[in-house]
PDB file of C-alpha atoms and ligand atoms in Angstrom:
ATOM      1  CA  MET D 123     142.581 -12.640  11.604  1.00 96.00           C
ATOM      2  CA  LYS D 124     141.528 -16.274  11.705  1.00 98.00           C
ATOM      3  CA  ILE D 125     138.839 -18.240   9.864  1.00 98.00           C
ATOM      4  CA  MET D 126     137.203 -21.129  11.647  1.00 98.00           C
ATOM      5  CA  ALA D 127     134.515 -23.417  10.221  1.00 98.00           C
ATOM      6  CA  GLY D 128     131.681 -25.519  11.557  1.00 98.00           C
ATOM      7  CA  ASN D 129     130.652 -28.566   9.541  1.00 98.00           C
ATOM      8  CA  SER D 130     127.604 -27.140   7.734  1.00 98.00           C
ATOM      9  CA  ASN D 131     129.381 -25.862   4.626  1.00 98.00           C
ATOM     10  CA  LEU D 132     133.048 -26.803   4.561  1.00 98.00           C
ATOM     11  CA  PRO D 133     133.463 -26.282   0.772  1.00 98.00           C
ATOM     12  CA  LEU D 134     132.350 -22.652   1.140  1.00 98.00           C
ATOM     13  CA  ALA D 135     134.521 -22.130   4.248  1.00 98.00           C
ATOM     14  CA  ARG D 136     137.544 -23.523   2.384  1.00 98.00           C
ATOM     15  CA  ALA D 137     136.806 -21.308  -0.637  1.00 98.00           C
ATOM     16  CA  ILE D 138     136.576 -18.224   1.602  1.00 98.00           C
ATOM     17  CA  ALA D 139     139.860 -19.161   3.287  1.00 98.00           C
ATOM     18  CA  GLY D 140     141.332 -19.699  -0.197  1.00 98.00           C
ATOM     19  CA  TYR D 141     140.201 -16.224  -1.285  1.00 98.00           C
ATOM     20  CA  LEU D 142     141.878 -14.779   1.808  1.00 98.00           C
ATOM     21  CA  GLU D 143     144.960 -16.927   1.184  1.00 98.00           C
ATOM     22  CA  MET D 144     144.973 -18.325   4.677  1.00 98.00           C
ATOM     23  CA  PRO D 145     144.356 -21.738   6.215  1.00 98.00           C
ATOM     24  CA  LEU D 146     141.275 -22.619   8.218  1.00 98.00           C
ATOM     25  CA  THR D 147     141.931 -22.578  11.952  1.00 98.00           C
ATOM     26  CA  ASP D 148     142.955 -25.998  13.205  1.00 98.00           C
ATOM     27  CA  ALA D 149     139.912 -27.114  15.170  1.00 98.00           C
ATOM     28  CA  SER D 150     137.688 -30.136  15.482  1.00 98.00           C
ATOM     29  CA  VAL D 151     133.934 -29.795  15.607  1.00 98.00           C
ATOM     30  CA  ARG D 152     132.644 -33.276  16.286  1.00 97.00           C
ATOM     31  CA  ARG D 153     129.998 -35.357  18.012  1.00 97.00           C
ATOM     32  CA  PHE D 154     130.124 -37.466  21.136  1.00 98.00           C
ATOM     33  CA  ALA D 155     128.455 -40.883  20.930  1.00 98.00           C
ATOM     34  CA  ASP D 156     125.164 -39.379  22.134  1.00 97.00           C
ATOM     35  CA  GLU D 157     125.338 -36.685  19.374  1.00 96.00           C
ATOM     36  CA  GLU D 158     126.304 -33.838  21.697  1.00 98.00           C
ATOM     37  CA  VAL D 159     128.537 -31.353  19.866  1.00 98.00           C
ATOM     38  CA  PHE D 160     132.118 -30.979  21.043  1.00 98.00           C
ATOM     39  CA  VAL D 161     134.523 -28.311  19.803  1.00 98.00           C
ATOM     40  CA  GLU D 162     138.252 -28.201  20.349  1.00 98.00           C
ATOM     41  CA  ILE D 163     140.498 -25.469  18.951  1.00 98.00           C
ATOM     42  CA  HIS D 164     144.007 -26.772  18.405  1.00 98.00           C
ATOM     43  CA  GLU D 165     145.817 -23.458  17.994  1.00 98.00           C
ATOM     44  CA  ASN D 166     146.158 -20.236  19.939  1.00 98.00           C
ATOM     45  CA  VAL D 167     143.409 -17.681  19.211  1.00 98.00           C
ATOM     46  CA  ARG D 168     144.088 -15.318  22.138  1.00 98.00           C
ATOM     47  CA  GLY D 169     143.653 -11.737  20.982  1.00 98.00           C
ATOM     48  CA  GLU D 170     142.649 -12.793  17.441  1.00 98.00           C
ATOM     49  CA  ASP D 171     139.890 -11.424  15.184  1.00 98.00           C
ATOM     50  CA  VAL D 172     138.050 -14.686  14.450  1.00 98.00           C
ATOM     51  CA  PHE D 173     135.373 -15.344  11.808  1.00 98.00           C
ATOM     52  CA  VAL D 174     133.309 -18.514  12.329  1.00 98.00           C
ATOM     53  CA  ILE D 175     131.693 -19.717   9.103  1.00 98.00           C
ATOM     54  CA  GLN D 176     128.534 -21.734   9.585  1.00 98.00           C
ATOM     55  CA  SER D 177     125.244 -21.700   7.669  1.00 98.00           C
ATOM     56  CA  THR D 178     122.328 -22.714   9.853  1.00 98.00           C
ATOM     57  CA  SER D 179     120.820 -24.831   7.100  1.00 98.00           C
ATOM     58  CA  TYR D 180     119.463 -28.400   7.380  1.00 98.00           C
ATOM     59  CA  PRO D 181     119.925 -29.982   9.913  1.00 98.00           C
ATOM     60  CA  THR D 182     119.189 -26.523  11.242  1.00 98.00           C
ATOM     61  CA  ASN D 183     119.223 -27.186  14.959  1.00 98.00           C
ATOM     62  CA  ASP D 184     122.448 -29.217  14.865  1.00 98.00           C
ATOM     63  CA  ASN D 185     124.191 -26.589  12.770  1.00 98.00           C
ATOM     64  CA  LEU D 186     122.948 -23.782  15.004  1.00 98.00           C
ATOM     65  CA  MET D 187     124.215 -25.626  18.064  1.00 98.00           C
ATOM     66  CA  GLU D 188     127.620 -26.114  16.404  1.00 98.00           C
ATOM     67  CA  LEU D 189     127.779 -22.382  15.727  1.00 98.00           C
ATOM     68  CA  LEU D 190     126.911 -21.502  19.329  1.00 98.00           C
ATOM     69  CA  ILE D 191     129.438 -23.944  20.748  1.00 98.00           C
ATOM     70  CA  CYS D 192     132.188 -22.721  18.372  1.00 98.00           C
ATOM     71  CA  ILE D 193     131.521 -19.164  19.556  1.00 98.00           C
ATOM     72  CA  ASP D 194     131.595 -20.271  23.203  1.00 98.00           C
ATOM     73  CA  ALA D 195     134.893 -22.101  22.681  1.00 98.00           C
ATOM     74  CA  LEU D 196     136.423 -19.009  21.037  1.00 98.00           C
ATOM     75  CA  ARG D 197     135.184 -16.687  23.775  1.00 98.00           C
ATOM     76  CA  ARG D 198     136.647 -18.918  26.477  1.00 98.00           C
ATOM     77  CA  ALA D 199     139.906 -19.076  24.485  1.00 98.00           C
ATOM     78  CA  SER D 200     140.133 -15.242  24.692  1.00 98.00           C
ATOM     79  CA  ALA D 201     139.561 -14.372  21.024  1.00 98.00           C
ATOM     80  CA  LYS D 202     139.535 -10.568  20.768  1.00 98.00           C
ATOM     81  CA  ARG D 203     136.535 -10.362  18.438  1.00 98.00           C
ATOM     82  CA  ILE D 204     134.232 -13.089  17.167  1.00 98.00           C
ATOM     83  CA  THR D 205     132.179 -12.654  13.996  1.00 98.00           C
ATOM     84  CA  ALA D 206     129.472 -15.213  13.280  1.00 99.00           C
ATOM     85  CA  VAL D 207     129.496 -15.595   9.486  1.00 99.00           C
ATOM     86  CA  VAL D 208     126.121 -17.163   8.742  1.00 98.00           C
ATOM     87  CA  PRO D 209     125.716 -17.168   4.945  1.00 98.00           C
ATOM     88  CA  TYR D 210     122.270 -18.788   5.269  1.00 98.00           C
ATOM     89  CA  PHE D 211     120.477 -17.686   8.422  1.00 98.00           C
ATOM     90  CA  GLY D 212     117.972 -20.426   9.295  1.00 98.00           C
ATOM     91  CA  TYR D 213     114.747 -19.526  11.114  1.00 98.00           C
ATOM     92  CA  ALA D 214     114.761 -16.174   9.282  1.00 98.00           C
ATOM     93  CA  ARG D 215     111.252 -16.748   7.938  1.00 96.00           C
ATOM     94  CA  GLN D 216     109.951 -16.834  11.505  1.00 97.00           C
ATOM     95  CA  ASP D 217     110.474 -13.104  11.877  1.00 97.00           C
ATOM     96  CA  ARG D 218     107.032 -12.154  13.184  1.00 96.00           C
ATOM     97  CA  LYS D 219     104.093 -13.674  15.001  1.00 96.00           C
ATOM     98  CA  PRO D 220     101.858 -15.224  12.323  1.00 93.00           C
ATOM     99  CA  GLY D 221      99.136 -15.712  14.919  1.00 96.00           C
ATOM    100  CA  PRO D 222      98.462 -15.563  18.623  1.00 97.00           C
ATOM    101  CA  ARG D 223     100.657 -17.692  20.908  1.00 98.00           C
ATOM    102  CA  THR D 224     103.382 -18.248  18.283  1.00 97.00           C
ATOM    103  CA  PRO D 225     107.112 -17.511  18.653  1.00 98.00           C
ATOM    104  CA  ILE D 226     109.401 -15.093  16.844  1.00 98.00           C
ATOM    105  CA  SER D 227     112.118 -17.690  16.394  1.00 98.00           C
ATOM    106  CA  ALA D 228     114.418 -15.477  14.292  1.00 98.00           C
ATOM    107  CA  LYS D 229     114.705 -13.138  17.297  1.00 98.00           C
ATOM    108  CA  LEU D 230     115.365 -16.087  19.630  1.00 98.00           C
ATOM    109  CA  VAL D 231     118.187 -17.284  17.346  1.00 98.00           C
ATOM    110  CA  ALA D 232     119.632 -13.755  17.261  1.00 98.00           C
ATOM    111  CA  ASN D 233     119.588 -13.712  21.079  1.00 98.00           C
ATOM    112  CA  LEU D 234     121.281 -17.119  21.245  1.00 98.00           C
ATOM    113  CA  ILE D 235     124.104 -16.062  18.902  1.00 98.00           C
ATOM    114  CA  THR D 236     124.652 -12.859  20.847  1.00 98.00           C
ATOM    115  CA  GLN D 237     124.515 -14.565  24.256  1.00 98.00           C
ATOM    116  CA  ALA D 238     126.988 -17.212  23.096  1.00 98.00           C
ATOM    117  CA  GLY D 239     129.501 -14.377  22.677  1.00 98.00           C
ATOM    118  CA  ALA D 240     129.453 -13.168  19.067  1.00 98.00           C
ATOM    119  CA  ASP D 241     130.590  -9.566  18.648  1.00 98.00           C
ATOM    120  CA  ARG D 242     129.363  -9.211  15.069  1.00 98.00           C
ATOM    121  CA  VAL D 243     127.278 -11.057  12.516  1.00 98.00           C
ATOM    122  CA  LEU D 244     127.764 -11.322   8.761  1.00 98.00           C
ATOM    123  CA  SER D 245     125.018 -12.846   6.638  1.00 98.00           C
ATOM    124  CA  VAL D 246     123.842 -12.866   3.029  1.00 98.00           C
ATOM    125  CA  ASP D 247     120.402 -11.848   1.760  1.00 98.00           C
ATOM    126  CA  LEU D 248     118.625 -12.059   5.081  1.00 97.00           C
ATOM    127  CA  HIS D 249     115.006 -12.985   4.434  1.00 96.00           C
ATOM    128  CA  ALA D 250     113.939  -9.628   5.854  1.00 94.00           C
ATOM    129  CA  GLY D 251     116.256  -6.661   6.339  1.00 92.00           C
ATOM    130  CA  GLN D 252     114.771  -5.934   9.749  1.00 93.00           C
ATOM    131  CA  ILE D 253     116.344  -9.130  11.126  1.00 97.00           C
ATOM    132  CA  GLN D 254     119.489  -6.986  11.405  1.00 97.00           C
ATOM    133  CA  GLY D 255     117.604  -5.120  14.108  1.00 97.00           C
ATOM    134  CA  PHE D 256     117.051  -8.345  16.058  1.00 98.00           C
ATOM    135  CA  PHE D 257     120.743  -8.130  16.964  1.00 98.00           C
ATOM    136  CA  ASP D 258     122.142  -5.455  19.248  1.00 98.00           C
ATOM    137  CA  ILE D 259     125.597  -6.114  17.815  1.00 98.00           C
ATOM    138  CA  PRO D 260     126.816  -4.894  14.398  1.00 98.00           C
ATOM    139  CA  THR D 261     125.281  -6.982  11.613  1.00 98.00           C
ATOM    140  CA  ASP D 262     126.296  -6.835   7.966  1.00 97.00           C
ATOM    141  CA  ASN D 263     123.815  -8.142   5.406  1.00 97.00           C
ATOM    142  CA  LEU D 264     125.536  -8.838   2.073  1.00 98.00           C
ATOM    143  CA  TYR D 265     123.663  -9.034  -1.229  1.00 97.00           C
ATOM    144  CA  ALA D 266     124.250 -11.735  -3.818  1.00 98.00           C
ATOM    145  CA  ALA D 267     122.744  -9.428  -6.480  1.00 97.00           C
ATOM    146  CA  PRO D 268     126.088  -8.198  -7.925  1.00 97.00           C
ATOM    147  CA  VAL D 269     127.254 -11.805  -8.395  1.00 98.00           C
ATOM    148  CA  MET D 270     123.918 -12.687 -10.008  1.00 98.00           C
ATOM    149  CA  ALA D 271     123.868  -9.586 -12.219  1.00 97.00           C
ATOM    150  CA  ALA D 272     127.348 -10.354 -13.564  1.00 97.00           C
ATOM    151  CA  ASP D 273     126.245 -13.907 -14.426  1.00 98.00           C
ATOM    152  CA  ILE D 274     123.001 -12.722 -16.044  1.00 97.00           C
ATOM    153  CA  GLN D 275     124.841 -10.162 -18.167  1.00 96.00           C
ATOM    154  CA  ALA D 276     127.451 -12.700 -19.246  1.00 96.00           C
ATOM    155  CA  ARG D 277     124.796 -15.215 -20.353  1.00 94.00           C
ATOM    156  CA  ASN D 278     121.967 -13.111 -21.730  1.00 89.00           C
ATOM    157  CA  GLY D 279     123.647 -10.558 -23.980  1.00 82.00           C
ATOM    158  CA  GLY D 280     121.213  -9.033 -26.499  1.00 81.00           C
ATOM    159  CA  GLN D 281     118.062 -10.558 -25.014  1.00 88.00           C
ATOM    160  CA  GLU D 282     114.997  -8.583 -23.925  1.00 90.00           C
ATOM    161  CA  LEU D 283     115.211  -9.231 -20.192  1.00 96.00           C
ATOM    162  CA  MET D 284     112.444  -8.783 -17.671  1.00 97.00           C
ATOM    163  CA  VAL D 285     113.130  -9.113 -13.951  1.00 98.00           C
ATOM    164  CA  VAL D 286     110.296 -10.825 -12.098  1.00 98.00           C
ATOM    165  CA  SER D 287     109.456 -11.012  -8.424  1.00 97.00           C
ATOM    166  CA  PRO D 288     107.651 -14.314  -7.693  1.00 94.00           C
ATOM    167  CA  ASP D 289     105.546 -12.585  -5.047  1.00 91.00           C
ATOM    168  CA  VAL D 290     104.604  -9.105  -3.932  1.00 90.00           C
ATOM    169  CA  GLY D 291     106.973  -9.334  -0.924  1.00 89.00           C
ATOM    170  CA  GLY D 292     110.027  -9.630  -3.168  1.00 94.00           C
ATOM    171  CA  VAL D 293     109.583  -6.482  -5.219  1.00 95.00           C
ATOM    172  CA  VAL D 294     112.332  -4.468  -3.501  1.00 95.00           C
ATOM    173  CA  ARG D 295     114.855  -7.249  -4.165  1.00 96.00           C
ATOM    174  CA  ALA D 296     113.706  -7.564  -7.803  1.00 97.00           C
ATOM    175  CA  ARG D 297     113.893  -3.813  -8.355  1.00 97.00           C
ATOM    176  CA  ALA D 298     117.458  -3.741  -7.009  1.00 96.00           C
ATOM    177  CA  LEU D 299     118.484  -6.450  -9.486  1.00 97.00           C
ATOM    178  CA  ALA D 300     116.669  -4.703 -12.367  1.00 97.00           C
ATOM    179  CA  LYS D 301     118.656  -1.549 -11.588  1.00 96.00           C
ATOM    180  CA  ARG D 302     121.908  -3.493 -11.938  1.00 96.00           C
ATOM    181  CA  LEU D 303     120.701  -4.834 -15.304  1.00 96.00           C
ATOM    182  CA  ASP D 304     120.568  -1.411 -16.996  1.00 94.00           C
ATOM    183  CA  ASN D 305     117.129  -0.725 -15.492  1.00 95.00           C
ATOM    184  CA  ALA D 306     115.468  -3.784 -17.015  1.00 96.00           C
ATOM    185  CA  PRO D 307     111.661  -3.710 -16.754  1.00 97.00           C
ATOM    186  CA  LEU D 308     109.975  -5.365 -13.802  1.00 98.00           C
ATOM    187  CA  ALA D 309     107.032  -7.746 -13.485  1.00 98.00           C
ATOM    188  CA  ILE D 310     105.367  -9.194 -10.389  1.00 97.00           C
ATOM    189  CA  VAL D 311     103.546 -12.463  -9.856  1.00 95.00           C
ATOM    190  CA  ASP D 312     100.579 -11.699  -7.648  1.00 92.00           C
ATOM    191  CA  LYS D 313      99.133 -14.782  -5.954  1.00 86.00           C
ATOM    192  CA  ARG D 314      95.494 -14.452  -4.941  1.00 82.00           C
ATOM    193  CA  ARG D 315      93.052 -16.769  -3.260  1.00 73.00           C
ATOM    194  CA  ASP D 316      89.694 -15.057  -3.597  1.00 72.00           C
ATOM    195  CA  LYS D 317      87.921 -17.277  -1.072  1.00 75.00           C
ATOM    196  CA  PRO D 318      89.281 -19.713   1.502  1.00 73.00           C
ATOM    197  CA  GLY D 319      89.380 -23.219   0.003  1.00 71.00           C
ATOM    198  CA  GLN D 320      89.690 -21.927  -3.583  1.00 70.00           C
ATOM    199  CA  SER D 321      92.960 -22.556  -5.364  1.00 67.00           C
ATOM    200  CA  GLU D 322      95.397 -19.696  -5.841  1.00 80.00           C
ATOM    201  CA  VAL D 323      95.233 -17.650  -9.018  1.00 77.00           C
ATOM    202  CA  MET D 324      98.459 -16.215 -10.410  1.00 86.00           C
ATOM    203  CA  ASN D 325      98.082 -12.762 -11.919  1.00 92.00           C
ATOM    204  CA  ILE D 326     101.070 -11.331 -13.748  1.00 96.00           C
ATOM    205  CA  ILE D 327     101.559  -7.611 -13.292  1.00 97.00           C
ATOM    206  CA  GLY D 328     103.534  -6.487 -16.347  1.00 96.00           C
ATOM    207  CA  ASP D 329     103.728  -7.655 -19.976  1.00 96.00           C
ATOM    208  CA  VAL D 330     106.126 -10.609 -20.159  1.00 97.00           C
ATOM    209  CA  LYS D 331     105.287 -11.671 -23.751  1.00 97.00           C
ATOM    210  CA  GLY D 332     108.435 -12.669 -25.645  1.00 96.00           C
ATOM    211  CA  ARG D 333     110.679 -11.717 -22.727  1.00 96.00           C
ATOM    212  CA  ALA D 334     113.495 -13.727 -21.176  1.00 97.00           C
ATOM    213  CA  CYS D 335     112.278 -13.566 -17.576  1.00 98.00           C
ATOM    214  CA  ILE D 336     114.734 -13.537 -14.693  1.00 98.00           C
ATOM    215  CA  MET D 337     113.013 -14.404 -11.455  1.00 98.00           C
ATOM    216  CA  ILE D 338     114.772 -13.489  -8.225  1.00 98.00           C
ATOM    217  CA  ASP D 339     114.079 -14.582  -4.659  1.00 97.00           C
ATOM    218  CA  ASP D 340     115.992 -15.137  -1.435  1.00 97.00           C
ATOM    219  CA  ILE D 341     114.964 -18.731  -0.755  1.00 97.00           C
ATOM    220  CA  ILE D 342     113.779 -21.753  -2.661  1.00 97.00           C
ATOM    221  CA  ASP D 343     112.498 -24.306  -0.179  1.00 96.00           C
ATOM    222  CA  SER D 344     109.770 -26.659  -1.467  1.00 95.00           C
ATOM    223  CA  GLY D 345     110.045 -24.965  -4.867  1.00 95.00           C
ATOM    224  CA  GLY D 346     106.290 -24.375  -4.931  1.00 92.00           C
ATOM    225  CA  THR D 347     106.467 -20.567  -5.153  1.00 91.00           C
ATOM    226  CA  LEU D 348     109.000 -20.617  -7.956  1.00 94.00           C
ATOM    227  CA  CYS D 349     107.699 -23.478 -10.085  1.00 95.00           C
ATOM    228  CA  ASN D 350     104.119 -22.167  -9.989  1.00 93.00           C
ATOM    229  CA  ALA D 351     105.296 -18.678 -10.868  1.00 94.00           C
ATOM    230  CA  ALA D 352     107.434 -20.047 -13.748  1.00 96.00           C
ATOM    231  CA  GLN D 353     104.400 -21.836 -15.180  1.00 95.00           C
ATOM    232  CA  ALA D 354     102.254 -18.706 -14.865  1.00 95.00           C
ATOM    233  CA  LEU D 355     104.913 -16.662 -16.696  1.00 97.00           C
ATOM    234  CA  MET D 356     105.183 -19.195 -19.536  1.00 97.00           C
ATOM    235  CA  ASP D 357     101.372 -19.266 -19.779  1.00 96.00           C
ATOM    236  CA  ALA D 358     101.476 -15.481 -20.110  1.00 96.00           C
ATOM    237  CA  GLY D 359     103.805 -15.765 -23.126  1.00 97.00           C
ATOM    238  CA  ALA D 360     107.291 -15.426 -21.626  1.00 97.00           C
ATOM    239  CA  ALA D 361     110.073 -16.666 -23.930  1.00 96.00           C
ATOM    240  CA  SER D 362     111.891 -18.357 -21.036  1.00 97.00           C
ATOM    241  CA  VAL D 363     112.105 -18.227 -17.239  1.00 98.00           C
ATOM    242  CA  THR D 364     115.389 -18.488 -15.365  1.00 98.00           C
ATOM    243  CA  ALA D 365     115.469 -18.172 -11.584  1.00 98.00           C
ATOM    244  CA  TYR D 366     118.263 -16.712  -9.465  1.00 98.00           C
ATOM    245  CA  ILE D 367     117.855 -17.631  -5.804  1.00 98.00           C
ATOM    246  CA  THR D 368     120.387 -16.942  -3.076  1.00 98.00           C
ATOM    247  CA  HIS D 369     119.647 -19.829  -0.728  1.00 98.00           C
ATOM    248  CA  GLY D 370     118.925 -23.267  -2.177  1.00 98.00           C
ATOM    249  CA  VAL D 371     117.170 -24.830   0.808  1.00 98.00           C
ATOM    250  CA  LEU D 372     115.535 -27.336  -1.577  1.00 98.00           C
ATOM    251  CA  SER D 373     113.790 -29.561   0.977  1.00 96.00           C
ATOM    252  CA  GLY D 374     111.755 -32.688   0.330  1.00 93.00           C
ATOM    253  CA  GLY D 375     111.036 -33.233  -3.355  1.00 95.00           C
ATOM    254  CA  ALA D 376     112.078 -29.720  -4.402  1.00 97.00           C
ATOM    255  CA  VAL D 377     114.831 -30.816  -6.805  1.00 98.00           C
ATOM    256  CA  ALA D 378     112.439 -33.191  -8.603  1.00 98.00           C
ATOM    257  CA  ARG D 379     109.863 -30.373  -8.737  1.00 97.00           C
ATOM    258  CA  VAL D 380     112.435 -28.034 -10.306  1.00 98.00           C
ATOM    259  CA  ASN D 381     113.571 -30.721 -12.762  1.00 98.00           C
ATOM    260  CA  GLY D 382     110.002 -31.167 -13.962  1.00 98.00           C
ATOM    261  CA  SER D 383     109.103 -27.471 -13.992  1.00 97.00           C
ATOM    262  CA  ALA D 384     108.777 -24.852 -16.696  1.00 97.00           C
ATOM    263  CA  LEU D 385     112.019 -23.252 -15.487  1.00 98.00           C
ATOM    264  CA  LYS D 386     114.805 -23.103 -18.053  1.00 98.00           C
ATOM    265  CA  GLU D 387     117.386 -22.982 -15.282  1.00 98.00           C
ATOM    266  CA  LEU D 388     117.639 -22.465 -11.522  1.00 98.00           C
ATOM    267  CA  VAL D 389     120.778 -20.686 -10.388  1.00 98.00           C
ATOM    268  CA  ILE D 390     121.539 -20.811  -6.663  1.00 98.00           C
ATOM    269  CA  THR D 391     124.553 -19.765  -4.631  1.00 98.00           C
ATOM    270  CA  ASP D 392     126.734 -21.981  -2.466  1.00 98.00           C
ATOM    271  CA  SER D 393     125.443 -20.441   0.798  1.00 98.00           C
ATOM    272  CA  ILE D 394     124.095 -23.935   1.518  1.00 98.00           C
ATOM    273  CA  VAL D 395     126.085 -27.000   0.595  1.00 98.00           C
ATOM    274  CA  ALA D 396     124.580 -28.751  -2.453  1.00 97.00           C
ATOM    275  CA  THR D 397     123.001 -32.154  -1.917  1.00 96.00           C
ATOM    276  CA  GLU D 398     123.737 -35.042  -4.277  1.00 96.00           C
ATOM    277  CA  ALA D 399     120.362 -34.504  -6.000  1.00 97.00           C
ATOM    278  CA  THR D 400     121.110 -30.791  -6.501  1.00 98.00           C
ATOM    279  CA  ALA D 401     124.577 -31.476  -7.877  1.00 97.00           C
ATOM    280  CA  GLN D 402     123.177 -34.023 -10.335  1.00 97.00           C
ATOM    281  CA  SER D 403     120.330 -31.854 -11.619  1.00 98.00           C
ATOM    282  CA  ASP D 404     120.813 -30.591 -15.178  1.00 97.00           C
ATOM    283  CA  LYS D 405     118.551 -27.635 -14.404  1.00 98.00           C
ATOM    284  CA  ILE D 406     120.411 -26.352 -11.326  1.00 98.00           C
ATOM    285  CA  ARG D 407     123.645 -24.388 -11.494  1.00 98.00           C
ATOM    286  CA  LEU D 408     125.707 -23.039  -8.624  1.00 98.00           C
ATOM    287  CA  LEU D 409     127.290 -19.593  -8.331  1.00 98.00           C
ATOM    288  CA  THR D 410     129.885 -19.069  -5.654  1.00 98.00           C
ATOM    289  CA  ILE D 411     129.641 -16.231  -3.158  1.00 98.00           C
ATOM    290  CA  ALA D 412     132.981 -17.138  -1.543  1.00 98.00           C
ATOM    291  CA  PRO D 413     134.795 -14.077  -3.002  1.00 98.00           C
ATOM    292  CA  LEU D 414     131.940 -11.798  -1.876  1.00 98.00           C
ATOM    293  CA  ILE D 415     132.054 -13.115   1.695  1.00 98.00           C
ATOM    294  CA  GLY D 416     135.855 -13.286   1.666  1.00 98.00           C
ATOM    295  CA  GLU D 417     136.097  -9.644   0.611  1.00 98.00           C
ATOM    296  CA  ALA D 418     133.581  -8.601   3.288  1.00 98.00           C
ATOM    297  CA  VAL D 419     135.587 -10.509   5.912  1.00 98.00           C
ATOM    298  CA  ARG D 420     138.776  -8.785   4.774  1.00 98.00           C
ATOM    299  CA  ARG D 421     137.109  -5.382   4.972  1.00 98.00           C
ATOM    300  CA  ILE D 422     135.611  -6.014   8.409  1.00 98.00           C
ATOM    301  CA  SER D 423     139.007  -7.080   9.653  1.00 98.00           C
ATOM    302  CA  ASP D 424     140.667  -3.997   8.092  1.00 97.00           C
ATOM    303  CA  GLU D 425     137.867  -1.772   9.454  1.00 96.00           C
ATOM    304  CA  SER D 426     137.104  -0.573   5.925  1.00 97.00           C
ATOM    305  CA  SER D 427     133.751  -0.080   4.201  1.00 97.00           C
ATOM    306  CA  VAL D 428     131.619  -3.137   3.453  1.00 97.00           C
ATOM    307  CA  SER D 429     128.761  -1.232   1.825  1.00 95.00           C
ATOM    308  CA  SER D 430     131.081   0.062  -0.905  1.00 95.00           C
ATOM    309  CA  LEU D 431     131.214  -3.547  -2.148  1.00 94.00           C
ATOM    310  CA  PHE D 432     127.745  -2.872  -3.562  1.00 93.00           C
ATOM    311  CA  ASP D 433     128.310   0.586  -5.131  1.00 87.00           C
TER     312      ASP D 433
HETATM  313  C1  R5P S 612     109.039 -16.283   1.038  1.00 93.03           C
HETATM  314  O1  R5P S 612     108.713 -15.192   1.472  1.00 93.03           O
HETATM  315  C2  R5P S 612     110.395 -16.525   0.479  1.00 93.03           C
HETATM  316  O2  R5P S 612     110.933 -15.362  -0.095  1.00 93.03           O
HETATM  317  C3  R5P S 612     110.358 -17.641  -0.553  1.00 93.03           C
HETATM  318  O3  R5P S 612     109.545 -17.222  -1.650  1.00 93.03           O
HETATM  319  C4  R5P S 612     109.787 -18.905   0.026  1.00 93.03           C
HETATM  320  O4  R5P S 612     110.430 -19.244   1.225  1.00 93.03           O
HETATM  321  C5  R5P S 612     109.930 -20.049  -0.973  1.00 93.03           C
HETATM  322  O5  R5P S 612     109.394 -21.196  -0.408  1.00 93.03           O
HETATM  323  P1  R5P S 612     108.905 -22.403  -1.309  1.00 93.03           P
HETATM  324  O6  R5P S 612     110.029 -22.752  -2.236  1.00 93.03           O
HETATM  325  O7  R5P S 612     108.627 -23.493  -0.304  1.00 93.03           O
HETATM  326  O8  R5P S 612     107.676 -21.973  -2.035  1.00 93.03           O
END
C-alpha cells in the first residue's frame, strides 16, 4: 500500500500517513510557469495499492485538476489499484438540476475522477448520500459523527443536550448523532419565506429552553445558515449553541461572521486545511479525522469491513 498526496491538505495527508506508520510516496505535484499542473512520482508504484489524498476544496478547480493528474500519473505508472481519497468532495452541492438548463456538476466530477483512472473513492460526509451512486466504482462514505460524538461526550458531561438540525434537509444526520448521544432529543430549525421578497422566518421545532444545543451539519460555507440558526435558538431560550460541522469551507467573511455570532463554539474537522483566519479564531476548534480515514484506508487495503467502523 502507498499513500500519495496532492497539495490541497498536506497536514491531513501527513497525519493519515503517520497513523498508518508509513511515509508519503515520494512525488512532486507542482506548477509550470503558466500554472499547468505537473506530477512526477519518484518511486516505483507498479502493482501497488495506492491511495491519493486530495480534498477538492478552494481553489476547487486547481485541486480537482491535481487529483485527476495524480490519478493519471499513477495509472500510467501501472499502480494495481488507485483509490481517490477525497475527504471534502467539492461540487457536491450541485447534485441535481435546480432549474432548466443547469448542470449536475457533482455527476460531472464523479465522471472525471472515474475516467482519470480511479478504481475506488473514499470520502467523508458526502453532502448527499446518493452522490455515491454517481460513481460506478466502489465508493465509501465515512461519517465524522463518531469523532464528534466522542468530543461532545467528553466536553458536555451532565448537561441537558439537544441535537439540532439547522435545516429540514439535515434531519437524518442530526438523528444519527442524537442516537450516538444516548438518544438525545432532537430539534429542527425550519426556515420559511412565506412570500417571495419577504425575509426568512426561523421556526424552531422542539423545545430548546435551557438546553445546551448541539447543531450538526455537513458544510459551513458563508456561515449564514448556521449563524442565523444559532441566533434563532438563543432567541428561543437555548442555554448555549455549539456547532459541529464536518467541512469548514468558510468562504468570504464566514470566519468574521462566526466570531460575531451567537455560537458558543464552532467545531470543524480537518477535511479542509484551516486558513490563517480560522486558526486564529477563538470560537473555532479543529477535530482531526486522520485516524478515521487512516483506519478506513487500512481496512480497504486489507479487504476488511469499513462499515464496522461505525457500529
Ligand atoms: C446545505 O444544504 C448544507 O448542508 C449547508 O447547510 C450549507 O451549505 C451551508 O452554507 P452556508 O454556510 O453558506 O449557509
